[in-house]
Amino acid sequence: MDEKQAVGMFGALSQETRLKIVRMLVVAGPQGMAAGAVAEAAGVSASNVSFHLKELERVGLVTATRESRSIIYAAAYDHLAGLIRFLMEDCCAGRPEICLPATADAGCCPSPAEA
Amino acid sequence: MDEKQAVGMFGALSQETRLKIVRMLVVAGPQGMAAGAVAEAAGVSASNVSFHLKELERVGLVTATRESRSIIYAAAYDHLAGLIRFLMEDCCAGRPEICLPATADAGCCPSPAEA
DNA sequence: TTGATATTCCTATGATTATTGAAATGAAGC
DNA sequence: GCTTCATTTCAATAATCATAGGAATATCAA
């Protein structure tokens, strides 16, 4: 992950519809959702969701695979992880006590206490 | 953290200079850096760094405190953590094995293996 | 107060981006 | 081959944002 990639990804996430889409796909899991289902769930037009999905795919936040008539979009978990890692890189050099709460408890990571 | 806040934060991070600044401040730790030092390190003009620092402060990614003649900017670790949590929210509902790598190993979080 | 330093405000300009609807493409079933 | 369905492309418009330089403000030292 380099700076330009990260800027592109953050830019993709800095738009209400796209952020909503990514969060939906993150919840949807690896099986993903069809473009039409995304459009309906997000409440936007087909052409508009296509526009945004393409942008998300361009920056690497989602993947697209054709499945019969539909195109299935799924969150690119590895790239999401890379983005977070990039943002917090070297945060903890010498000071894990500061950055642990910022990274560890992202909703599912077992905290040091329970681990 | 609501959607609009998150969109604002991602928007703030979607600009090369601002992303560079945030990453510098994340590394700098809670003591932060003076605006002038940030400008020099980022290689941009004083007015430009002021513009970007203000935007970062507006969305809550950095904090500003006056210290004599200088204004010290520091990363808002709690809000950064909130942003990451918001993005990955409910990712792991039922599937921690998918989302753990995306959140746990953000550069400093002890992996389950070492914990 | 005067001078020096640090930061911010103001104004203008150029560039990028979101949105829409209609038309076009690609895939599947009859 | 024709029809239907899902998605994408195209063109035009409106809105937002980055950058620069110069003026203005605030703090400290002498």
Coordinates of C-alpha atoms (C1' of nucleotides) in Angstrom, one line a residue:
Chain A
M1 CA 0.0 0.0 0.0
D2 CA 1.5 3.3 -1.0
E3 CA 0.3 6.9 -0.4
K4 CA -1.4 7.3 -3.7
Q5 CA -3.4 4.1 -3.3
A6 CA -4.4 5.2 0.2
V7 CA -5.5 8.6 -0.9
G8 CA -7.6 7.0 -3.6
M9 CA -9.2 4.6 -1.2
F10 CA -10.0 7.3 1.4
G11 CA -11.4 9.4 -1.5
A12 CA -13.6 6.6 -2.4
L13 CA -14.9 6.3 1.1
S14 CA -15.5 10.0 1.5
Q15 CA -18.8 9.9 -0.3
E16 CA -22.0 9.0 1.4
T17 CA -23.3 6.5 -1.1
R18 CA -20.0 4.7 -1.5
L19 CA -19.3 4.5 2.2
K20 CA -22.8 3.0 2.7
I21 CA -22.0 0.5 0.0
V22 CA -18.7 -0.5 1.5
R23 CA -20.2 -0.9 4.9
M24 CA -23.0 -3.0 3.5
L25 CA -20.5 -5.2 1.7
V26 CA -18.4 -5.5 4.8
V27 CA -21.4 -6.9 6.6
A28 CA -22.5 -9.0 3.7
G29 CA -19.3 -11.1 3.8
P30 CA -17.3 -12.8 1.1
Q31 CA -20.3 -13.9 -0.8
G32 CA -21.1 -10.3 -1.7
M33 CA -24.1 -8.7 -3.3
A34 CA -25.4 -8.2 -6.8
A35 CA -25.2 -4.7 -8.2
G36 CA -29.0 -4.4 -8.4
A37 CA -29.3 -5.5 -4.7
V38 CA -26.8 -2.9 -3.8
A39 CA -28.7 -0.2 -5.7
E40 CA -31.9 -1.1 -4.0
A41 CA -30.4 -1.3 -0.5
A42 CA -28.6 2.0 -1.0
G43 CA -31.6 3.7 -2.5
V44 CA -30.0 5.1 -5.6
S45 CA -30.4 4.6 -9.3
A46 CA -28.8 1.8 -11.3
S47 CA -26.6 4.1 -13.3
N48 CA -25.5 5.9 -10.1
V49 CA -24.7 2.7 -8.2
S50 CA -22.8 1.5 -11.2
F51 CA -20.8 4.7 -11.2
H52 CA -19.9 4.3 -7.6
L53 CA -19.2 0.6 -7.7
K54 CA -16.8 1.1 -10.5
E55 CA -15.0 3.7 -8.5
L56 CA -14.8 1.4 -5.5
E57 CA -13.4 -1.3 -7.8
R58 CA -10.9 1.0 -9.4
V59 CA -9.3 1.8 -6.0
G60 CA -9.4 -1.8 -4.9
L61 CA -12.0 -1.6 -2.1
V62 CA -14.3 -4.1 -3.8
T63 CA -14.1 -7.0 -6.2
A64 CA -16.5 -7.8 -9.0
T65 CA -17.3 -11.2 -10.5
R66 CA -19.9 -12.0 -13.0
E67 CA -22.5 -14.6 -11.9
S68 CA -24.9 -15.4 -14.7
R69 CA -26.8 -12.2 -15.5
S70 CA -25.7 -10.4 -12.3
I71 CA -22.4 -9.0 -11.2
I72 CA -21.5 -9.7 -7.7
Y73 CA -19.6 -7.2 -5.7
A74 CA -17.7 -8.0 -2.5
A75 CA -15.6 -6.2 0.0
A76 CA -11.9 -6.6 -0.5
Y77 CA -11.0 -7.4 3.1
D78 CA -7.3 -7.6 2.5
H79 CA -7.1 -4.2 1.0
L80 CA -9.3 -2.7 3.8
A81 CA -6.9 -4.2 6.3
G82 CA -3.9 -2.7 4.3
L83 CA -5.5 0.7 4.4
I84 CA -6.0 0.6 8.1
R85 CA -2.5 -0.6 8.6
F86 CA -1.1 2.2 6.4
L87 CA -3.0 4.8 8.4
M88 CA -1.7 3.6 11.7
E89 CA 1.7 2.6 10.6
D90 CA 4.5 3.2 13.2
C91 CA 2.0 4.6 15.5
C92 CA 3.0 2.2 18.2
A93 CA 6.8 2.5 17.8
G94 CA 7.6 2.4 21.5
R95 CA 4.1 3.3 22.7
P96 CA 1.7 0.4 22.2
E97 CA -0.4 1.6 25.1
I98 CA -1.5 4.6 23.0
C99 CA -2.3 2.9 19.7
L100 CA -3.8 -0.4 20.9
P101 CA -7.2 1.0 21.7
A102 CA -7.2 2.7 18.3
T103 CA -6.6 -0.5 16.3
A104 CA -7.4 -3.5 18.4
D105 CA -11.0 -3.1 19.3
A106 CA -12.3 -2.5 15.8
G107 CA -15.6 -4.2 16.6
C108 CA -14.4 -7.8 16.7
C109 CA -10.7 -8.0 17.5
P110 CA -10.4 -9.8 20.9
S111 CA -9.0 -7.2 23.3
P112 CA -5.8 -8.1 25.2
A113 CA -7.9 -8.6 28.3
E114 CA -10.0 -11.4 26.8
A115 CA -7.2 -12.9 24.7
Chain B
M1 CA -19.6 8.2 15.1
D2 CA -22.3 8.7 12.5
E3 CA -22.2 8.5 8.7
K4 CA -21.7 12.1 8.1
Q5 CA -18.8 12.4 10.5
A6 CA -17.2 9.4 8.9
V7 CA -17.6 10.8 5.4
G8 CA -16.0 14.0 6.6
M9 CA -13.1 12.2 8.1
F10 CA -12.5 10.0 5.0
G11 CA -12.7 13.2 2.9
A12 CA -10.1 14.8 5.0
L13 CA -7.8 11.8 4.6
S14 CA -8.4 11.7 0.9
Q15 CA -5.9 14.4 0.1
E16 CA -2.2 13.7 -0.1
T17 CA -1.0 16.6 2.1
R18 CA -3.6 15.9 4.8
L19 CA -2.9 12.1 4.8
K20 CA 0.8 12.8 5.2
I21 CA 0.1 15.2 8.1
V22 CA -2.2 12.7 9.9
R23 CA 0.4 9.9 9.5
M24 CA 3.1 12.1 10.8
L25 CA 1.0 13.1 13.8
V26 CA 0.1 9.5 14.4
V27 CA 3.8 8.7 14.6
A28 CA 4.6 11.8 16.6
G29 CA 2.4 10.7 19.5
P30 CA 0.3 12.6 22.0
Q31 CA 2.8 15.4 22.3
G32 CA 2.1 16.4 18.7
M33 CA 3.9 18.9 16.5
A34 CA 3.8 22.7 16.0
A35 CA 2.1 23.9 12.8
G36 CA 5.4 25.3 11.5
A37 CA 7.1 21.9 12.0
V38 CA 4.3 20.2 10.2
A39 CA 4.6 22.6 7.3
E40 CA 8.3 22.1 7.0
A41 CA 8.1 18.3 7.3
A42 CA 5.3 18.1 4.7
G43 CA 7.0 20.5 2.4
V44 CA 4.1 22.9 1.9
S45 CA 3.5 26.6 2.5
A46 CA 2.4 28.0 5.8
S47 CA -1.0 29.1 4.6
N48 CA -1.6 25.8 2.9
V49 CA -0.7 23.7 6.0
S50 CA -3.0 26.0 8.0
F51 CA -5.8 25.3 5.6
H52 CA -5.3 21.6 5.8
L53 CA -4.8 21.5 9.6
K54 CA -8.0 23.4 10.1
E55 CA -9.9 21.0 8.0
L56 CA -8.4 18.1 9.9
E57 CA -9.4 19.8 13.2
R58 CA -12.9 20.5 11.8
V59 CA -13.6 16.8 11.2
G60 CA -12.0 15.8 14.5
L61 CA -8.9 13.9 13.3
V62 CA -6.5 16.3 15.1
T63 CA -6.6 18.5 18.1
A64 CA -5.0 21.9 18.5
T65 CA -3.6 23.6 21.6
R66 CA -1.8 26.8 21.8
E67 CA 1.7 26.6 23.4
S68 CA 3.3 30.0 23.6
R69 CA 3.7 31.3 20.1
S70 CA 3.1 27.9 18.5
I71 CA 0.0 25.9 18.0
I72 CA 0.5 22.2 18.7
Y73 CA -1.4 19.7 16.6
A74 CA -1.8 16.1 17.7
A75 CA -3.6 13.1 16.3
A76 CA -7.0 12.4 17.8
Y77 CA -6.4 8.7 18.5
D78 CA -9.8 8.1 19.9
H79 CA -11.6 9.5 16.8
L80 CA -9.3 7.5 14.5
A81 CA -10.2 4.4 16.4
G82 CA -13.9 5.3 16.1
L83 CA -13.5 5.8 12.4
I84 CA -12.0 2.4 11.9
R85 CA -14.6 0.8 14.1
F86 CA -17.4 2.5 12.1
L87 CA -16.0 1.2 8.8
M88 CA -15.7 -2.4 10.0
E89 CA -18.8 -2.4 12.1
D90 CA -20.7 -5.7 12.2
C91 CA -18.1 -7.2 9.8
C92 CA -17.6 -10.0 12.1
A93 CA -21.1 -10.9 12.9
G94 CA -20.7 -14.6 12.9
R95 CA -17.5 -14.6 11.0
P96 CA -14.5 -13.4 13.1
E97 CA -12.2 -15.5 11.0
I98 CA -12.7 -13.1 8.1
C99 CA -12.5 -9.8 9.8
L100 CA -9.8 -10.5 12.3
P101 CA -6.9 -10.1 9.9
A102 CA -8.5 -6.8 8.7
T103 CA -8.6 -5.2 12.0
A104 CA -6.3 -6.9 14.5
D105 CA -2.9 -6.6 12.9
A106 CA -2.9 -2.8 12.3
G107 CA 0.7 -2.6 12.9
C108 CA 0.8 -3.0 16.6
C109 CA -2.1 -5.0 17.8
P110 CA -0.7 -8.3 19.2
S111 CA -2.0 -11.0 17.0
P112 CA -4.0 -13.8 18.5
A113 CA -1.0 -16.0 18.0
E114 CA 1.3 -14.0 20.2
A115 CA -1.3 -13.0 22.7
Chain C
dT1 C1' 5.9 50.4 22.2
dT2 C1' 8.7 48.2 18.6
dG3 C1' 10.2 44.4 16.1
dA4 C1' 10.2 39.5 15.1
dT5 C1' 7.9 35.1 14.7
dA6 C1' 3.9 31.9 14.1
dT7 C1' -0.3 31.2 12.3
dT8 C1' -4.6 32.3 10.2
dC9 C1' -7.9 34.8 7.0
dC10 C1' -9.3 36.4 2.5
dT11 C1' -10.0 36.2 -2.5
dA12 C1' -9.6 34.2 -6.8
dT13 C1' -8.7 30.5 -10.0
dG14 C1' -8.3 25.9 -11.9
dA15 C1' -9.5 21.2 -11.4
dT16 C1' -12.1 17.4 -9.9
dT17 C1' -16.4 15.1 -8.8
dA18 C1' -21.5 13.8 -8.3
dT19 C1' -25.8 13.3 -10.5
dT20 C1' -29.3 12.3 -13.9
dG21 C1' -31.7 10.1 -17.9
dA22 C1' -31.4 7.9 -22.2
dA23 C1' -29.0 4.8 -25.0
dA24 C1' -26.0 0.8 -25.4
dT25 C1' -23.9 -3.6 -24.0
dG26 C1' -23.8 -8.4 -22.4
dA27 C1' -26.0 -12.7 -20.8
dA28 C1' -29.8 -16.1 -20.5
dG29 C1' -34.1 -18.4 -21.9
dC30 C1' -37.6 -19.4 -25.3
Chain D
dG1 C1' -32.9 -14.9 -33.7
dC2 C1' -35.8 -12.3 -30.5
dT3 C1' -37.0 -10.9 -25.8
dT4 C1' -36.0 -9.9 -21.2
dC5 C1' -33.1 -8.7 -17.5
dA6 C1' -28.9 -6.6 -15.3
dT7 C1' -25.5 -3.5 -15.7
dT8 C1' -22.7 0.0 -18.0
dT9 C1' -21.6 4.0 -21.0
dC10 C1' -22.4 8.7 -22.5
dA11 C1' -23.1 13.7 -22.3
dA12 C1' -24.3 17.7 -19.8
dT13 C1' -24.8 20.3 -15.6
dA14 C1' -24.0 21.7 -10.9
dA15 C1' -21.3 21.6 -6.9
dT16 C1' -17.1 21.0 -4.3
dC17 C1' -12.3 21.4 -3.3
dA18 C1' -7.0 22.5 -3.6
dT19 C1' -3.7 26.0 -4.1
dA20 C1' -1.4 30.4 -4.0
dG21 C1' -0.1 35.0 -2.3
dG22 C1' -0.9 38.8 0.5
dA23 C1' -3.0 41.0 4.4
dA24 C1' -4.2 40.4 9.1
dT25 C1' -3.9 38.6 13.9
dA26 C1' -1.7 36.9 18.1
dT27 C1' 2.3 36.0 21.0
dC28 C1' 6.7 36.9 22.9
dA29 C1' 11.4 39.5 23.6
dA30 C1' 13.8 43.7 24.1

